[in-house]
Amino acid sequence: MRIDVVSLFPDFIDQAAAVGVVGRARERGLLTMQGWNPRDYAEGNYRRVDDRPFGGGPGMVMLIEPLRAALAAARAADPAPVRVIYMSPQGRPLTQAKVRELAALPRLLLLCGRYEGVDERFLQAEIDEELSIGDYVLSGGELAAAVVVDAVARLQDGALGDAESAVQDSFEGDGLLDCPHYTRPVEHDMGRVPDVLLSGNHAEIAKWRRQQSLVRTLERRPDLIDETALGKADRRLLAAWRAEQGG
Ligand SMILES: CC(C)(C)c1cccc(C(=O)NCC2(NC(=O)c3cccc4nocc34)CCCC2)c1
């Protein structure tokens, strides 16, 4: 897969995608990336990439022409069709389902905003979709682009080793939050490892982990599951938990 990133700080993404799974995927040729800086395409001796907003108000807006030239150069760099995504607070929330869809494409182009954003005419003319990584104010779209790169890279065939794939599958599997994890020592002034995990009883351990995931998801992110859609076994685990809690 090829990912082009249009950003005033292309090195930022490159660094964020240089280590770990993403770095390895790039080394293995599973993922190629290239940054494109609109400033390299800005005219005039000030090489302007932004200007004041019509209608007044604070801040600056990214100019159309440098973006259009950078996007054209990126498109021309590879014959494969490209999905152009503007990382934006006005975008649809990024979900794992969307990540899976994007990971299957041959090419992505991620546009990162700065200042107050991008001239709307450019977005209307050139952008296929807008995606948001969450509802908070950021200084630029680069962190969001790095999130997409990481999530998509993990799904490239061969990016993860068998063990890592199993972890990814367990995370992705049923959309539940993760169960608690423990490692050595068994005893610690911060507490003791739950006995079930020391029992060697793999069926009980699997049940306990499932129960913990279910309870945590219901307690912390009820929006992630529809209790009515739970299977009989899951409903039993929740009932047992509630009985234990005297709930
Ligand atoms: C969400 C809410 C708090 C209501 C809000 C309302 C209005 C503006 C902003 C805001 O952050 N504007 C600044 C910019 N933000 C992002 O690029 C950005 C922010 C968040 C998630 C993202 N996912 O991708 C890109 C994202 C846009 C131009 C430069 C950075 C945020």
CSV table of N, CA and C and ligand atoms in Angstrom, one decimal, residues 62 86-91 111-118 131-145, ligand 1:
chain,number,residue,atom,x,y,z
A,62,MET,N,-5.6,28.0,4.9
A,62,MET,CA,-4.6,27.5,3.9
A,62,MET,C,-5.1,27.8,2.5
A,86,TYR,N,-9.3,14.1,3.8
A,86,TYR,CA,-8.9,15.3,4.6
A,86,TYR,C,-9.1,15.0,6.1
A,87,MET,N,-8.0,14.9,6.9
A,87,MET,CA,-8.2,14.7,8.3
A,87,MET,C,-8.7,16.0,8.9
A,88,SER,N,-9.9,15.9,9.6
A,88,SER,CA,-10.7,17.1,9.9
A,88,SER,C,-11.6,16.9,11.1
A,89,PRO,N,-11.7,17.9,11.9
A,89,PRO,CA,-12.7,17.8,13.0
A,89,PRO,C,-14.1,17.8,12.5
A,90,GLN,N,-14.3,18.1,11.3
A,90,GLN,CA,-15.7,18.0,10.7
A,90,GLN,C,-15.9,16.7,10.0
A,91,GLY,N,-14.9,15.8,10.2
A,91,GLY,CA,-15.0,14.5,9.5
A,91,GLY,C,-15.8,13.5,10.2
A,111,LEU,N,-4.6,14.4,3.7
A,111,LEU,CA,-4.3,15.9,3.8
A,111,LEU,C,-4.4,16.4,5.2
A,112,CYS,N,-3.5,17.1,5.7
A,112,CYS,CA,-3.4,17.6,7.0
A,112,CYS,C,-3.6,19.1,7.0
A,113,GLY,N,-4.6,19.6,7.8
A,113,GLY,CA,-4.8,21.0,7.9
A,113,GLY,C,-3.9,21.7,9.0
A,114,ARG,N,-3.7,23.0,8.8
A,114,ARG,CA,-3.1,23.8,9.9
A,114,ARG,C,-3.9,25.1,10.0
A,115,TYR,N,-3.5,25.9,10.9
A,115,TYR,CA,-4.2,27.2,11.1
A,115,TYR,C,-5.7,26.9,11.4
A,116,GLU,N,-6.6,27.7,10.7
A,116,GLU,CA,-8.0,27.4,10.9
A,116,GLU,C,-8.5,26.4,10.0
A,117,GLY,N,-7.7,25.9,9.0
A,117,GLY,CA,-8.2,24.9,8.1
A,117,GLY,C,-7.9,25.3,6.7
A,118,VAL,N,-8.7,24.7,5.8
A,118,VAL,CA,-8.4,24.8,4.3
A,118,VAL,C,-9.6,25.5,3.6
A,131,LEU,N,-12.2,12.6,7.6
A,131,LEU,CA,-12.3,11.7,8.8
A,131,LEU,C,-11.7,12.4,10.0
A,132,SER,N,-12.3,12.2,11.2
A,132,SER,CA,-11.8,12.8,12.4
A,132,SER,C,-11.4,11.7,13.4
A,133,ILE,N,-10.3,12.0,14.1
A,133,ILE,CA,-9.9,11.0,15.2
A,133,ILE,C,-10.5,11.3,16.5
A,134,GLY,N,-11.3,12.4,16.6
A,134,GLY,CA,-11.9,12.7,17.9
A,134,GLY,C,-12.2,14.1,18.2
A,135,ASP,N,-13.0,14.3,19.2
A,135,ASP,CA,-13.6,15.7,19.4
A,135,ASP,C,-12.8,16.5,20.5
A,136,TYR,N,-11.7,17.0,20.0
A,136,TYR,CA,-10.8,17.9,20.8
A,136,TYR,C,-10.1,18.8,19.8
A,137,VAL,N,-9.6,19.9,20.3
A,137,VAL,CA,-8.9,20.8,19.4
A,137,VAL,C,-7.4,20.4,19.3
A,138,LEU,N,-7.0,20.3,18.0
A,138,LEU,CA,-5.6,20.0,17.8
A,138,LEU,C,-4.9,21.1,17.0
A,139,SER,N,-3.6,21.1,16.9
A,139,SER,CA,-2.9,22.2,16.3
A,139,SER,C,-2.8,21.9,14.8
A,140,GLY,N,-3.0,20.7,14.4
A,140,GLY,CA,-2.9,20.3,13.0
A,140,GLY,C,-3.4,18.9,12.8
A,141,GLY,N,-3.6,18.5,11.6
A,141,GLY,CA,-4.1,17.2,11.2
A,141,GLY,C,-3.0,16.1,11.2
A,142,GLU,N,-1.7,16.5,11.5
A,142,GLU,CA,-0.6,15.5,11.3
A,142,GLU,C,-0.8,14.3,12.3
A,143,LEU,N,-1.1,14.6,13.5
A,143,LEU,CA,-1.3,13.5,14.5
A,143,LEU,C,-2.4,12.6,14.0
A,144,ALA,N,-3.4,13.1,13.5
A,144,ALA,CA,-4.6,12.3,13.0
A,144,ALA,C,-4.1,11.4,11.8
A,145,ALA,N,-3.3,12.0,10.9
A,145,ALA,CA,-2.8,11.3,9.8
A,145,ALA,C,-1.9,10.1,10.3
B,1,LIG,C1,-13.8,18.9,17.4
B,1,LIG,C2,-14.0,20.3,18.0
B,1,LIG,C3,-13.3,20.4,19.3
B,1,LIG,C4,-15.4,20.6,18.2
B,1,LIG,C5,-13.3,21.3,17.0
B,1,LIG,C6,-14.1,22.3,16.4
B,1,LIG,C7,-13.5,23.1,15.5
B,1,LIG,C8,-12.1,23.1,15.2
B,1,LIG,C9,-11.4,22.1,15.9
B,1,LIG,C10,-9.9,22.0,15.6
B,1,LIG,O1,-9.2,21.2,16.2
B,1,LIG,N1,-9.4,22.7,14.6
B,1,LIG,C11,-8.0,22.7,14.3
B,1,LIG,C12,-7.6,21.6,13.3
B,1,LIG,N2,-8.0,20.4,13.9
B,1,LIG,C13,-7.8,19.2,13.3
B,1,LIG,O2,-7.2,19.0,12.3
B,1,LIG,C14,-8.4,18.0,14.0
B,1,LIG,C15,-9.0,18.1,15.3
B,1,LIG,C16,-9.6,17.0,15.9
B,1,LIG,C17,-9.7,15.8,15.3
B,1,LIG,C18,-9.1,15.6,14.0
B,1,LIG,N3,-9.0,14.5,13.2
B,1,LIG,O3,-8.4,14.9,12.1
B,1,LIG,C19,-8.0,16.2,12.2
B,1,LIG,C20,-8.5,16.7,13.4
B,1,LIG,C21,-8.2,21.9,11.9
B,1,LIG,C22,-7.2,22.7,11.2
B,1,LIG,C23,-5.9,22.7,11.9
B,1,LIG,C24,-6.1,21.7,13.1
B,1,LIG,C25,-12.0,21.2,16.7
